Each structure stands twice: as C-alpha cells, then as structure tokens.
Amino acid sequence: MYGSQRTIGMTKKQIKRMVRKEGLRYAFTGVPLGLIAGLLIGFIVYPKGFQIKTVAIYAVLIAIVGVVMVNIAIFKPVRVAMNTSPIEGARYLAYSGKAKASSKLHRNLSPHNLARINIQRNRQKAILTLVMLGVSGALLLGASTVAGSIDPEKQATFKHYPAGSILLQVKNQVGSSFDKESEPYGSSKLQLEENPLESQTLRHDLENIAGVEKITAFNCVHMSITFPGGSGSLTSIMNDFPTLNREQLAEKQAVLSSGTADYDDMTERNGILVAENIASVGDTLQLEGRSPDGSTFNINAVVAGTYDPTDLMERNPVVPGSPYFMMTYDMAKNLTGITDQTGILALKITPNHFDEVLSAVQEIAEQSGKISVNTIEQTIKNIQYRYSSSIKALYMAAAILFTFGSISLMNMLMVDFQNRKREFGLLEAVGATQKQLKAMLSREIGIYLGGSLVIALVFGSILSVIVCRRLDAVNHCITLVLPWLFLLALVVVLAVIYLIFTAYAKSELKKTSILSAIREE
C-alpha cells in the first residue's frame, strides 16, 4: 500500500507522518479507555482507596507513558513504511518475510509439513508469537504460584510460636485505667510479688489437660527500648523481652553478626544484644522499666552485639520471638528485682486437639485473673490480613496480563491470516483442498499454542521458584503449592483460542475463491 502511494507522489516524509498519526490515533483512543477500565477495576476491588487526587496524578503519568510507548512501538514500522519503494510495494508478499531458498531435491508438502515450513521461514514472527503468550502465561503461573504459596501459619510459627501454638503470659495491666494502682509495667509487679506462671498448681493443671504435649517456660521482662528511627526521630517499643541465663547467652554467640556475648561484661555495664537493623556495636540505647520500689527506671544500655532476627529464630529461637533486644538474667534482676522471671509458658498441642486445649486453658486463665492467653490463630489472622491486598493484586495483575496476551495473540493470528489469502489461493490453484488448508492452519496454531504452553511452564516455574525462595528466605512464609486451578485455566484458554481460530479460518476459507484471493494482492 505504501509503495502504491509512493507512485502517486507521496514523499517519505508524508508517509512517515501518516503512519505516526495512525499510531497516535490508536493511543489517543486506547489510553483513555484503558484508564477508565483501570479506574473501574480499582474502584470495584477497593472503593475505600479511591482518591481523586491520586487518580488524577497517576492518570497523567500513565497517559504520558502510554503515548511514549506507542511512539517507541511505531518507530520501526515508520522507518519500514517510509523506505518502501513503489516496486517493493507492488510485488511484496506479506507473509514471505525473510524466506530462505531450499536446495533439497524432494520436500513432502503434506499439511503438517507445510505448517512446519511456514513457521520456519519467518522465525522472527514465530518467536514473537510464541513469546507473546508464553511470557503472559509465565507471569500468570508465577504470580498465582506465589499468591497461593503464601503460608501465614508457617510465618507465625517461625517468628512467634516456635515452641507451641498457645502462649500463657503474665498480664501486663494491674487494675483498670481508673485505678490508682494501675501502671504500664504491671507484669513486672506480678512477677516480683508472686509470679502466677511459677505456680506449681498451674503447672499441674496444665499438664493434666488432654492434648498438651509439652510445656516450655521462657524468661522475659516487660520493658521499653528507645532507638533512633528514620529521619532522625526516636522510636520507642514496649514489649516483653527475653532474659538469658549464662548458658543461653553463650549459645547466642553463634548467631551474632557482630560483637561478643560475654555474660559478666554485659551484666556489669548494662550491655544488650540488639537486632542488627536497630543499632551497631558500641551504640547507647535507652531502656525503661519498673524498679523494685515501683518507680520507673530509665537507663542507658550499651550494645554488646547484634544479630539478624531471622537467623536467630532459625538457629536458636527465643520466645517472645524475633525480639528487638535481649539482656542477661542478672541485668534484669538488678534493674527490676525480679528473680522469678518466667514471663511466658509455651504449650505444644497434639494434632486435632487445639480447640479443646484452648478452651481448658482459657478457663484456667480466667480463674487466675493474672494470666493472658495468646494463640497462633490470632497471629495467623493478622498475617493473612496484611497479605490479603498483595495476594489480590497479584491475582488481578496475572489475570489482566494473560487476558491481554491472549487478545494480542488472537489479533496477530487473524491479521496474519488475512495477509496470507493470496498464499492460500495459490495453494488451492496447485491442487490443495480446503480440508488440507484447514489441517495446515490447525497444525500451525497447535505449534504456536503448544510452544507458548511450554514457555509458560518453564519460565513460570523458574520465576515461581526464584520469587518463592526469596520471600521464604526473608519471611519464612512460603509453602510451595502448585497452582493447579490456574494451570487448568491456562490450558482451557489455549484450547479456546485454538477452537476460535480454527473456526475463524474455516469460515474465512469458505468465503474466499482462488481467483479473488490472488487478485486481492
């Protein structure tokens, strides 16, 4: 067509402008439609997040990116169009591409062999067609594998419940907020006066509950730590923090990323071990807690060593899990006066007995009035809530990418079919039947779709393994699950594309006669 227009006087510059305007017209129509569709999808999925200002900012940015991408996409076609000579335009066969002549003496021109030859003679187009849907399928499988493999229970067990799925803790509040005796370090007061978790009666009652497999005591004291946060501000965390005896502290030396865990030195100069993202060895942090006389102490603690919380919980776990800092038993005793420092009892439950044990434990805790009960189920729900939006986004992105990949493939195949009408007419002229042409096209689309499926499976698996390993290394939140439903959906979609294209080809071949197919070119 461009060659024909050159014969009637159009210049290269005019053709260049014409092709570029054609591409931009698609952009000016498609980008607004895409923005509207994205806006509707986002609003339907999460209406609470809809903000006019945010929508306007991102709409402008996306529109600019869309127009830039269209200009990049049409750069090569524009150069091809403006450099097409009238002679090339008159004799060009769209599907011939960079076909190579063969020196073979004999070639079997069966429908199946013709399909293979047609694919081989334009390898660039074949690769583009395979990659188009293959990459979309790989992204679909990768995203669905990651989303389906997120395991909140695994993360909760690793980070917070390494010794049991039920934790009994000393209640932190003594009295109500209207009571003069209420104080922020109530658990320290209970531990100092009469620690409820040290009660032999409590231990006996817990051991007699059917389904309790093991009870493990952990020392901890309620304190707050203040350390430098982002932008020069200070961050204060109040929680139960582990206290370690001499043997336990010696074991922690193996997981330190820097510094030394020396029990006597840390006790003498108020040394602590902290998570490596909080401070460095030698830094001074502020600790606050309850003194033996009921007043609040505020001291400077020196960082004696640092650790990676993930490495700590993997190699030598403590409870409470993933702590911001740890101290020696004697340091906590000197500061608070507490000798019975048991702050948590972890209960390991036999399978299928969780509900019965929890009910019995809660009854015991209510009778005591000084014990709180925390379960892994609560933590799992919190983790699920944090991941829910990310999982939805992964599924949606995968579905959208695959949908548009499928549409692009169908568009390419149908345009390619129209460009090859003269070829079909010539094949019929030398004796090929429509049934043979249908078999040839079916074999071609089968090769494309089969190749796309292989690419999707191979690259999707590689992508899934890499991302899942990375996430599991950071959060220990992955239990690899194959996305059978999405894999089935991928196969079904490919089968639907196959059926639609074969039906389309069958219908179009019936409409086209030999002479009209040849004359159209």
Short mmCIF file of C-alpha atoms in Angstrom, two decimals:
data_model
loop_
_atom_site.label_atom_id
_atom_site.label_comp_id
_atom_site.label_asym_id
_atom_site.label_seq_id
_atom_site.Cartn_x
_atom_site.Cartn_y
_atom_site.Cartn_z
CA MET A 1 0.00 0.00 0.00
CA TYR A 2 2.81 2.40 0.90
CA GLY A 3 4.57 1.57 -2.37
CA SER A 4 1.38 2.36 -4.28
CA GLN A 5 1.09 5.70 -2.51
CA ARG A 6 4.68 6.50 -3.44
CA THR A 7 3.75 6.02 -7.12
CA ILE A 8 1.12 8.77 -6.90
CA GLY A 9 3.58 11.27 -5.47
CA MET A 10 3.68 10.87 -1.67
CA THR A 11 7.08 11.67 -0.18
CA LYS A 12 8.89 9.69 2.52
CA LYS A 13 8.21 12.48 4.99
CA GLN A 14 4.46 12.39 4.26
CA ILE A 15 4.31 8.62 4.70
CA LYS A 16 6.26 8.93 7.95
CA ARG A 17 3.77 11.49 9.28
CA MET A 18 0.81 9.41 8.11
CA VAL A 19 1.98 6.24 9.88
CA ARG A 20 2.88 8.12 13.05
CA LYS A 21 -0.52 9.83 13.16
CA GLU A 22 -2.20 6.47 12.69
CA GLY A 23 -0.32 5.06 15.70
CA LEU A 24 -1.06 8.12 17.85
CA ARG A 25 -4.74 7.91 16.94
CA TYR A 26 -4.80 4.42 18.44
CA ALA A 27 -3.04 5.78 21.53
CA PHE A 28 -5.43 8.70 21.97
CA THR A 29 -8.33 6.26 21.81
CA GLY A 30 -6.83 3.31 23.69
CA VAL A 31 -5.11 5.11 26.58
CA PRO A 32 -8.29 6.85 27.84
CA LEU A 33 -10.23 3.59 27.51
CA GLY A 34 -7.50 1.82 29.47
CA LEU A 35 -7.55 4.49 32.17
CA ILE A 36 -11.32 4.22 32.52
CA ALA A 37 -11.16 0.43 32.69
CA GLY A 38 -8.36 0.55 35.30
CA LEU A 39 -10.28 3.13 37.33
CA LEU A 40 -13.40 0.96 37.39
CA ILE A 41 -11.46 -2.19 38.31
CA GLY A 42 -9.60 -0.41 41.12
CA PHE A 43 -12.78 1.16 42.50
CA ILE A 44 -14.66 -2.16 42.44
CA VAL A 45 -11.85 -4.05 44.18
CA TYR A 46 -11.11 -1.45 46.86
CA PRO A 47 -13.52 1.54 46.93
CA LYS A 48 -12.05 2.84 50.22
CA GLY A 49 -8.77 3.57 48.48
CA PHE A 50 -10.33 5.80 45.81
CA GLN A 51 -8.97 9.36 45.92
CA ILE A 52 -9.50 11.96 43.18
CA LYS A 53 -6.03 13.48 43.63
CA THR A 54 -4.24 10.13 43.38
CA VAL A 55 -6.30 9.09 40.35
CA ALA A 56 -5.53 12.37 38.55
CA ILE A 57 -1.77 12.18 39.21
CA TYR A 58 -1.40 8.57 38.11
CA ALA A 59 -3.74 9.01 35.14
CA VAL A 60 -1.48 11.76 33.77
CA LEU A 61 1.67 9.68 34.38
CA ILE A 62 0.17 6.57 32.77
CA ALA A 63 -1.09 8.57 29.77
CA ILE A 64 2.39 10.00 29.20
CA VAL A 65 3.99 6.56 29.49
CA GLY A 66 1.35 5.12 27.13
CA VAL A 67 2.00 7.72 24.42
CA VAL A 68 5.79 7.30 24.78
CA MET A 69 5.46 3.50 24.47
CA VAL A 70 3.34 3.88 21.32
CA ASN A 71 5.98 6.13 19.78
CA ILE A 72 8.63 3.53 20.60
CA ALA A 73 6.45 0.75 19.18
CA ILE A 74 5.80 2.52 15.85
CA PHE A 75 9.41 3.66 15.35
CA LYS A 76 10.39 0.59 13.32
CA PRO A 77 7.14 0.39 11.25
CA VAL A 78 7.50 4.11 10.39
CA ARG A 79 11.03 3.54 9.05
CA VAL A 80 9.91 0.49 7.06
CA ALA A 81 6.99 2.42 5.58
CA MET A 82 8.95 5.49 4.53
CA ASN A 83 11.67 3.36 2.92
CA THR A 84 9.30 1.16 0.90
CA SER A 85 9.83 1.69 -2.84
CA PRO A 86 6.95 1.55 -5.38
CA ILE A 87 8.36 -1.67 -6.90
CA GLU A 88 8.59 -3.39 -3.49
CA GLY A 89 5.06 -2.33 -2.68
CA ALA A 90 3.73 -3.82 -5.89
CA ARG A 91 5.27 -7.28 -5.53
CA TYR A 92 5.62 -7.72 -1.75
CA LEU A 93 4.05 -10.84 -0.26
CA ALA A 94 3.30 -10.01 3.37
CA TYR A 95 3.93 -13.49 4.73
CA SER A 96 7.16 -14.20 2.89
CA GLY A 97 9.32 -12.26 5.32
CA LYS A 98 12.95 -13.36 5.10
CA ALA A 99 12.25 -16.71 3.50
CA LYS A 100 15.29 -18.79 2.55
CA ALA A 101 15.53 -20.83 -0.66
CA SER A 102 15.92 -24.57 -0.18
CA SER A 103 18.31 -26.79 -2.20
CA LYS A 104 16.52 -30.00 -1.29
CA LEU A 105 15.69 -32.34 -4.18
CA HIS A 106 12.46 -33.53 -2.63
CA ARG A 107 10.17 -31.98 0.01
CA ASN A 108 6.97 -33.56 1.33
CA LEU A 109 4.23 -30.91 1.01
CA SER A 110 1.71 -32.51 3.36
CA PRO A 111 -0.43 -30.16 5.51
CA HIS A 112 1.65 -30.96 8.59
CA ASN A 113 4.93 -30.38 6.77
CA LEU A 114 3.67 -27.15 5.20
CA ALA A 115 2.77 -25.87 8.67
CA ARG A 116 6.31 -26.52 9.90
CA ILE A 117 7.84 -24.91 6.77
CA ASN A 118 5.63 -21.81 7.13
CA ILE A 119 6.74 -21.33 10.73
CA GLN A 120 10.43 -21.86 9.92
CA ARG A 121 10.54 -19.42 7.02
CA ASN A 122 9.69 -16.45 9.27
CA ARG A 123 11.41 -17.22 12.54
CA GLN A 124 11.15 -13.68 13.92
CA LYS A 125 7.37 -13.74 13.65
CA ALA A 126 7.21 -17.26 15.09
CA ILE A 127 9.37 -16.30 18.08
CA LEU A 128 7.34 -13.14 18.70
CA THR A 129 4.09 -15.11 18.58
CA LEU A 130 5.40 -17.77 20.98
CA VAL A 131 6.89 -15.25 23.40
CA MET A 132 3.78 -13.05 23.42
CA LEU A 133 1.52 -15.62 25.05
CA GLY A 134 4.31 -17.65 26.66
CA VAL A 135 5.53 -14.73 28.77
CA SER A 136 1.94 -13.81 29.70
CA GLY A 137 1.34 -17.41 30.76
CA ALA A 138 4.61 -17.49 32.71
CA LEU A 139 3.62 -14.34 34.60
CA LEU A 140 0.18 -15.83 35.28
CA LEU A 141 1.65 -19.06 36.67
CA GLY A 142 4.38 -17.23 38.59
CA ALA A 143 2.00 -14.76 40.24
CA SER A 144 -0.59 -17.42 41.04
CA THR A 145 2.08 -19.75 42.48
CA VAL A 146 3.46 -17.03 44.76
CA ALA A 147 -0.03 -15.90 45.83
CA GLY A 148 -1.19 -19.46 46.50
CA SER A 149 2.01 -20.46 48.33
CA ILE A 150 1.93 -17.74 50.99
CA ASP A 151 1.57 -19.62 54.28
CA PRO A 152 0.68 -17.36 57.26
CA GLU A 153 0.80 -20.33 59.65
CA LYS A 154 4.41 -21.07 58.70
CA GLN A 155 5.41 -17.45 59.25
CA ALA A 156 3.57 -17.26 62.57
CA THR A 157 5.18 -20.49 63.79
CA PHE A 158 8.66 -19.42 62.75
CA LYS A 159 8.61 -15.85 64.05
CA HIS A 160 6.38 -16.03 67.11
CA TYR A 161 5.41 -19.58 68.11
CA PRO A 162 8.50 -21.81 67.74
CA ALA A 163 7.79 -23.78 70.94
CA GLY A 164 4.00 -24.09 70.92
CA SER A 165 0.77 -22.76 69.43
CA ILE A 166 -0.59 -21.36 72.74
CA LEU A 167 1.28 -18.84 74.89
CA LEU A 168 0.36 -18.04 78.51
CA GLN A 169 1.73 -14.66 79.59
CA VAL A 170 1.70 -12.66 82.80
CA LYS A 171 -0.93 -9.94 82.42
CA ASN A 172 0.68 -6.55 81.98
CA GLN A 173 -2.09 -4.34 83.42
CA VAL A 174 -2.79 -4.39 87.15
CA GLY A 175 -6.20 -2.93 87.87
CA SER A 176 -8.10 -0.68 85.44
CA SER A 177 -7.11 2.63 83.90
CA PHE A 178 -9.26 4.31 86.59
CA ASP A 179 -7.38 2.55 89.40
CA LYS A 180 -4.59 4.45 91.13
CA GLU A 181 -2.59 1.21 91.32
CA SER A 182 -2.69 0.74 87.54
CA GLU A 183 0.76 1.01 85.96
CA PRO A 184 2.28 0.35 82.49
CA TYR A 185 4.64 -2.36 83.80
CA GLY A 186 2.03 -4.40 85.65
CA SER A 187 3.52 -7.77 84.61
CA SER A 188 6.81 -6.80 86.30
CA LYS A 189 4.91 -6.10 89.52
CA LEU A 190 3.21 -9.51 89.38
CA GLN A 191 6.49 -11.28 88.62
CA LEU A 192 8.17 -9.50 91.55
CA GLU A 193 5.44 -10.18 94.12
CA GLU A 194 4.17 -13.66 93.20
CA ASN A 195 4.68 -14.84 89.63
CA PRO A 196 1.48 -16.70 88.60
CA LEU A 197 3.39 -18.73 85.98
CA GLU A 198 5.70 -20.14 88.68
CA SER A 199 2.74 -21.71 90.47
CA GLN A 200 3.05 -25.49 90.80
CA THR A 201 -0.73 -25.77 90.86
CA LEU A 202 -0.90 -24.07 87.46
CA ARG A 203 1.74 -26.39 86.02
CA HIS A 204 -0.12 -29.44 87.38
CA ASP A 205 -3.45 -28.26 85.92
CA LEU A 206 -1.89 -27.63 82.51
CA GLU A 207 -0.13 -30.99 82.43
CA ASN A 208 -3.42 -32.76 83.16
CA ILE A 209 -5.16 -31.24 80.11
CA ALA A 210 -5.61 -33.90 77.42
CA GLY A 211 -3.76 -32.81 74.29
CA VAL A 212 -0.97 -30.80 75.95
CA GLU A 213 2.18 -32.43 74.63
CA LYS A 214 4.84 -30.18 76.15
CA ILE A 215 5.11 -27.07 78.36
CA THR A 216 8.17 -24.82 77.99
CA ALA A 217 8.95 -21.85 80.23
CA PHE A 218 10.68 -18.73 78.90
CA ASN A 219 12.13 -15.86 80.90
CA CYS A 220 11.19 -12.35 79.87
CA VAL A 221 10.54 -8.97 81.47
CA HIS A 222 8.31 -6.12 80.26
CA MET A 223 10.37 -3.08 79.26
CA SER A 224 10.56 -0.40 76.59
CA ILE A 225 13.55 0.37 74.37
CA THR A 226 14.16 3.64 72.54
CA PHE A 227 16.42 3.81 69.49
CA PRO A 228 16.99 6.14 66.51
CA GLY A 229 14.35 5.77 63.80
CA GLY A 230 14.04 7.23 60.32
CA SER A 231 14.61 10.94 59.59
CA GLY A 232 16.45 11.45 62.89
CA SER A 233 13.40 10.66 65.05
CA LEU A 234 13.32 8.27 68.02
CA THR A 235 11.32 5.04 68.07
CA SER A 236 10.11 3.52 71.32
CA ILE A 237 8.95 -0.13 71.58
CA MET A 238 7.28 -1.56 74.71
CA ASN A 239 7.08 -5.35 74.93
CA ASP A 240 8.19 -8.48 76.77
CA PHE A 241 11.89 -9.02 76.04
CA PRO A 242 13.90 -12.23 76.65
CA THR A 243 16.28 -12.56 79.57
CA LEU A 244 19.02 -15.17 79.13
CA ASN A 245 20.99 -17.18 81.65
CA ARG A 246 24.70 -17.83 81.25
CA GLU A 247 24.26 -20.98 79.17
CA GLN A 248 21.59 -19.48 76.90
CA LEU A 249 23.68 -16.36 76.25
CA ALA A 250 26.70 -18.50 75.30
CA GLU A 251 24.54 -20.23 72.68
CA LYS A 252 23.64 -16.86 71.13
CA GLN A 253 27.29 -16.12 70.28
CA ALA A 254 26.95 -18.40 67.24
CA VAL A 255 24.17 -16.26 65.73
CA LEU A 256 25.73 -12.84 66.35
CA SER A 257 26.61 -10.88 63.22
CA SER A 258 28.93 -8.61 65.23
CA GLY A 259 30.13 -8.16 68.81
CA THR A 260 30.58 -10.59 71.69
CA ALA A 261 28.08 -12.14 74.09
CA ASP A 262 30.04 -12.05 77.38
CA TYR A 263 27.68 -12.63 80.32
CA ASP A 264 29.67 -10.91 83.09
CA ASP A 265 30.67 -7.92 80.95
CA MET A 266 27.08 -7.37 79.75
CA THR A 267 25.71 -7.61 83.30
CA GLU A 268 28.29 -5.19 84.70
CA ARG A 269 27.83 -2.40 82.13
CA ASN A 270 24.18 -2.97 81.19
CA GLY A 271 25.07 -4.50 77.83
CA ILE A 272 22.39 -5.82 75.49
CA LEU A 273 22.15 -7.75 72.23
CA VAL A 274 20.00 -5.99 69.61
CA ALA A 275 18.65 -6.69 66.13
CA GLU A 276 21.18 -5.51 63.55
CA ASN A 277 18.78 -3.07 61.89
CA ILE A 278 18.36 -1.14 65.18
CA ALA A 279 21.89 -0.17 66.16
CA SER A 280 25.58 -1.07 65.94
CA VAL A 281 28.02 -2.42 68.49
CA GLY A 282 29.04 0.36 70.91
CA ASP A 283 25.85 2.42 70.47
CA THR A 284 23.93 3.51 73.55
CA LEU A 285 20.16 2.91 73.69
CA GLN A 286 17.63 3.85 76.35
CA LEU A 287 15.79 1.24 78.43
CA GLU A 288 12.79 1.90 80.66
CA GLY A 289 11.04 -0.39 83.14
CA ARG A 290 9.79 -0.88 86.67
CA SER A 291 12.21 -0.67 89.60
CA PRO A 292 11.75 -2.88 92.71
CA ASP A 293 10.24 0.08 94.63
CA GLY A 294 7.59 0.68 91.95
CA SER A 295 9.23 3.70 90.37
CA THR A 296 10.21 3.82 86.69
CA PHE A 297 13.89 3.48 85.87
CA ASN A 298 15.47 4.97 82.77
CA ILE A 299 18.99 3.79 81.95
CA ASN A 300 21.48 3.82 79.08
CA ALA A 301 22.27 0.35 77.73
CA VAL A 302 25.36 -0.37 75.63
CA VAL A 303 25.03 -2.54 72.51
CA ALA A 304 27.40 -5.50 73.04
CA GLY A 305 26.38 -7.46 69.94
CA THR A 306 23.95 -7.54 67.03
CA TYR A 307 22.04 -10.36 65.33
CA ASP A 308 19.79 -11.00 62.38
CA PRO A 309 16.32 -11.81 63.84
CA THR A 310 15.63 -14.32 61.05
CA ASP A 311 18.94 -16.09 61.67
CA LEU A 312 18.24 -16.07 65.41
CA MET A 313 14.80 -17.70 65.05
CA GLU A 314 16.12 -20.25 62.57
CA ARG A 315 19.19 -21.41 64.50
CA ASN A 316 18.47 -20.66 68.17
CA PRO A 317 14.87 -19.46 68.65
CA VAL A 318 13.67 -17.49 71.65
CA VAL A 319 10.23 -16.54 72.99
CA PRO A 320 8.94 -13.85 72.61
CA GLY A 321 10.05 -14.38 69.03
CA SER A 322 12.04 -12.03 66.79
CA PRO A 323 12.90 -9.67 69.71
CA TYR A 324 14.29 -6.17 69.32
CA PHE A 325 16.79 -6.82 72.11
CA MET A 326 17.89 -9.39 74.71
CA MET A 327 19.61 -8.99 78.08
CA THR A 328 21.14 -11.20 80.78
CA TYR A 329 19.10 -12.63 83.64
CA ASP A 330 21.24 -10.83 86.24
CA MET A 331 20.95 -7.48 84.45
CA ALA A 332 17.15 -7.78 84.54
CA LYS A 333 17.34 -8.83 88.21
CA ASN A 334 19.49 -5.81 89.11
CA LEU A 335 17.12 -3.40 87.34
CA THR A 336 13.75 -4.85 88.37
CA GLY A 337 14.46 -7.04 91.40
CA ILE A 338 12.62 -9.94 89.74
CA THR A 339 14.10 -13.38 90.46
CA ASP A 340 11.18 -15.48 89.13
CA GLN A 341 11.44 -14.14 85.56
CA THR A 342 9.19 -16.69 83.80
CA GLY A 343 7.04 -14.46 81.62
CA ILE A 344 5.68 -16.97 79.12
CA LEU A 345 4.64 -20.62 79.10
CA ALA A 346 4.51 -22.13 75.59
CA LEU A 347 2.12 -25.05 75.15
CA LYS A 348 2.77 -27.54 72.36
CA ILE A 349 -0.51 -29.21 71.36
CA THR A 350 -1.01 -32.61 69.80
CA PRO A 351 -2.71 -32.53 66.37
CA ASN A 352 -6.53 -32.13 66.31
CA HIS A 353 -6.74 -31.11 69.99
CA PHE A 354 -6.23 -27.35 69.69
CA ASP A 355 -9.82 -26.22 70.37
CA GLU A 356 -10.29 -28.48 73.41
CA VAL A 357 -6.96 -27.41 74.93
CA LEU A 358 -7.60 -23.72 74.25
CA SER A 359 -11.00 -23.89 75.97
CA ALA A 360 -9.48 -25.53 79.07
CA VAL A 361 -6.54 -23.10 79.16
CA GLN A 362 -8.81 -20.06 78.88
CA GLU A 363 -10.89 -21.34 81.80
CA ILE A 364 -7.76 -21.69 83.95
CA ALA A 365 -6.58 -18.20 82.94
CA GLU A 366 -9.96 -16.66 83.86
CA GLN A 367 -9.86 -18.29 87.29
CA SER A 368 -6.38 -16.90 87.89
CA GLY A 369 -7.13 -13.37 86.71
CA LYS A 370 -3.40 -12.72 86.28
CA ILE A 371 -2.75 -14.64 83.06
CA SER A 372 -3.46 -13.74 79.41
CA VAL A 373 -3.75 -16.29 76.61
CA ASN A 374 -2.40 -15.72 73.10
CA THR A 375 -2.83 -18.22 70.26
CA ILE A 376 -1.24 -18.78 66.89
CA GLU A 377 -4.67 -18.41 65.29
CA GLN A 378 -4.79 -14.72 66.22
CA THR A 379 -1.37 -14.12 64.68
CA ILE A 380 -2.29 -16.08 61.53
CA LYS A 381 -5.37 -13.88 61.03
CA ASN A 382 -3.25 -10.73 61.40
CA ILE A 383 -0.70 -12.00 58.88
CA GLN A 384 -3.46 -13.04 56.46
CA TYR A 385 -4.94 -9.56 56.69
CA ARG A 386 -1.56 -7.96 55.90
CA TYR A 387 -1.05 -10.22 52.87
CA SER A 388 -4.63 -10.13 51.53
CA SER A 389 -4.26 -6.95 49.46
CA SER A 390 -0.96 -8.14 47.96
CA ILE A 391 -2.45 -11.53 47.05
CA LYS A 392 -5.45 -9.88 45.38
CA ALA A 393 -3.16 -7.56 43.45
CA LEU A 394 -1.02 -10.50 42.25
CA TYR A 395 -4.04 -12.46 41.06
CA MET A 396 -5.52 -9.42 39.31
CA ALA A 397 -2.25 -8.44 37.61
CA ALA A 398 -1.74 -12.01 36.41
CA ALA A 399 -5.28 -12.24 35.04
CA ILE A 400 -5.05 -8.88 33.24
CA LEU A 401 -1.66 -9.67 31.71
CA PHE A 402 -2.80 -13.06 30.49
CA THR A 403 -6.08 -11.68 29.11
CA PHE A 404 -4.31 -9.02 27.06
CA GLY A 405 -1.66 -11.50 25.99
CA SER A 406 -4.41 -13.78 24.67
CA ILE A 407 -6.12 -10.90 22.86
CA SER A 408 -2.82 -9.82 21.30
CA LEU A 409 -2.13 -13.35 20.09
CA MET A 410 -5.60 -13.69 18.56
CA ASN A 411 -5.18 -10.32 16.86
CA MET A 412 -1.79 -11.32 15.42
CA LEU A 413 -3.09 -14.65 14.14
CA MET A 414 -6.15 -13.12 12.47
CA VAL A 415 -4.19 -10.30 10.84
CA ASP A 416 -1.65 -12.85 9.66
CA PHE A 417 -4.46 -14.97 8.20
CA GLN A 418 -5.78 -12.01 6.15
CA ASN A 419 -2.26 -11.27 4.85
CA ARG A 420 -1.89 -14.85 3.64
CA LYS A 421 -5.01 -15.07 1.49
CA ARG A 422 -3.02 -14.98 -1.76
CA GLU A 423 -0.87 -17.84 -0.48
CA PHE A 424 -3.99 -19.92 0.22
CA GLY A 425 -5.32 -19.12 -3.23
CA LEU A 426 -2.06 -20.22 -4.87
CA LEU A 427 -2.07 -23.48 -2.87
CA GLU A 428 -5.63 -24.19 -3.99
CA ALA A 429 -4.60 -23.38 -7.57
CA VAL A 430 -1.99 -26.15 -7.49
CA GLY A 431 -4.42 -28.70 -6.08
CA ALA A 432 -4.66 -28.24 -2.31
CA THR A 433 -8.13 -28.79 -0.85
CA GLN A 434 -9.75 -26.65 1.83
CA LYS A 435 -9.55 -29.59 4.18
CA GLN A 436 -5.79 -29.71 3.70
CA LEU A 437 -5.52 -25.94 4.28
CA LYS A 438 -7.53 -26.28 7.49
CA ALA A 439 -5.25 -29.09 8.66
CA MET A 440 -2.20 -26.93 7.87
CA LEU A 441 -3.56 -23.96 9.82
CA SER A 442 -4.64 -26.20 12.71
CA ARG A 443 -1.13 -27.62 12.90
CA GLU A 444 0.37 -24.12 12.86
CA ILE A 445 -1.84 -22.79 15.65
CA GLY A 446 -1.22 -26.01 17.57
CA ILE A 447 2.56 -25.46 17.35
CA TYR A 448 2.19 -21.84 18.49
CA LEU A 449 -0.08 -22.67 21.41
CA GLY A 450 1.90 -25.77 22.42
CA GLY A 451 5.14 -23.77 22.31
CA SER A 452 3.53 -20.97 24.33
CA LEU A 453 2.41 -23.50 26.93
CA VAL A 454 5.94 -24.94 27.20
CA ILE A 455 7.44 -21.45 27.56
CA ALA A 456 4.82 -20.58 30.21
CA LEU A 457 5.53 -23.76 32.18
CA VAL A 458 9.33 -23.49 32.01
CA PHE A 459 9.72 -19.78 32.68
CA GLY A 460 6.73 -19.71 35.06
CA SER A 461 8.36 -22.47 37.13
CA ILE A 462 11.73 -20.70 37.18
CA LEU A 463 10.10 -17.38 38.13
CA SER A 464 8.00 -19.05 40.84
CA VAL A 465 10.96 -20.83 42.42
CA ILE A 466 13.15 -17.69 42.45
CA VAL A 467 10.48 -15.42 43.94
CA CYS A 468 9.23 -18.03 46.44
CA ARG A 469 12.77 -18.76 47.66
CA ARG A 470 13.46 -15.06 48.10
CA LEU A 471 10.24 -14.46 50.04
CA ASP A 472 10.79 -17.55 52.18
CA ALA A 473 14.34 -16.51 52.99
CA VAL A 474 13.11 -13.13 54.23
CA ASN A 475 9.81 -14.00 55.95
CA HIS A 476 9.65 -17.83 56.08
CA CYS A 477 6.12 -17.52 54.72
CA ILE A 478 6.14 -19.87 51.72
CA THR A 479 4.93 -23.44 51.40
CA LEU A 480 5.20 -24.16 47.68
CA VAL A 481 1.82 -25.08 46.22
CA LEU A 482 1.31 -25.74 42.52
CA PRO A 483 -1.48 -23.55 41.08
CA TRP A 484 -3.46 -26.41 39.54
CA LEU A 485 -6.55 -24.26 39.03
CA PHE A 486 -4.62 -21.58 37.12
CA LEU A 487 -2.71 -24.20 35.17
CA LEU A 488 -6.02 -25.76 34.14
CA ALA A 489 -7.35 -22.29 33.26
CA LEU A 490 -4.26 -21.68 31.09
CA VAL A 491 -4.83 -24.93 29.18
CA VAL A 492 -8.55 -24.15 28.79
CA VAL A 493 -7.82 -20.65 27.44
CA LEU A 494 -5.32 -22.04 24.95
CA ALA A 495 -7.89 -24.62 23.87
CA VAL A 496 -10.50 -21.87 23.43
CA ILE A 497 -8.04 -19.82 21.33
CA TYR A 498 -7.39 -22.91 19.22
CA LEU A 499 -11.11 -23.52 18.67
CA ILE A 500 -11.88 -19.87 17.91
CA PHE A 501 -9.07 -19.53 15.39
CA THR A 502 -9.81 -22.83 13.63
CA ALA A 503 -13.49 -21.85 13.38
CA TYR A 504 -12.49 -18.42 12.05
CA ALA A 505 -10.10 -19.94 9.50
CA LYS A 506 -12.74 -22.44 8.36
CA SER A 507 -15.30 -19.66 7.89
CA GLU A 508 -12.90 -17.37 6.03
CA LEU A 509 -11.60 -20.11 3.71
CA LYS A 510 -15.17 -20.86 2.61
CA LYS A 511 -15.69 -17.21 1.65
CA THR A 512 -12.51 -16.95 -0.45
CA SER A 513 -12.26 -18.24 -4.02
CA ILE A 514 -8.98 -18.98 -5.77
CA LEU A 515 -9.16 -16.07 -8.24
CA SER A 516 -10.35 -13.47 -5.72
CA ALA A 517 -7.59 -14.45 -3.28
CA ILE A 518 -4.94 -13.96 -5.96
CA ARG A 519 -6.47 -10.76 -7.39
CA GLU A 520 -6.71 -9.07 -3.95
CA GLU A 521 -2.95 -8.68 -3.96
#
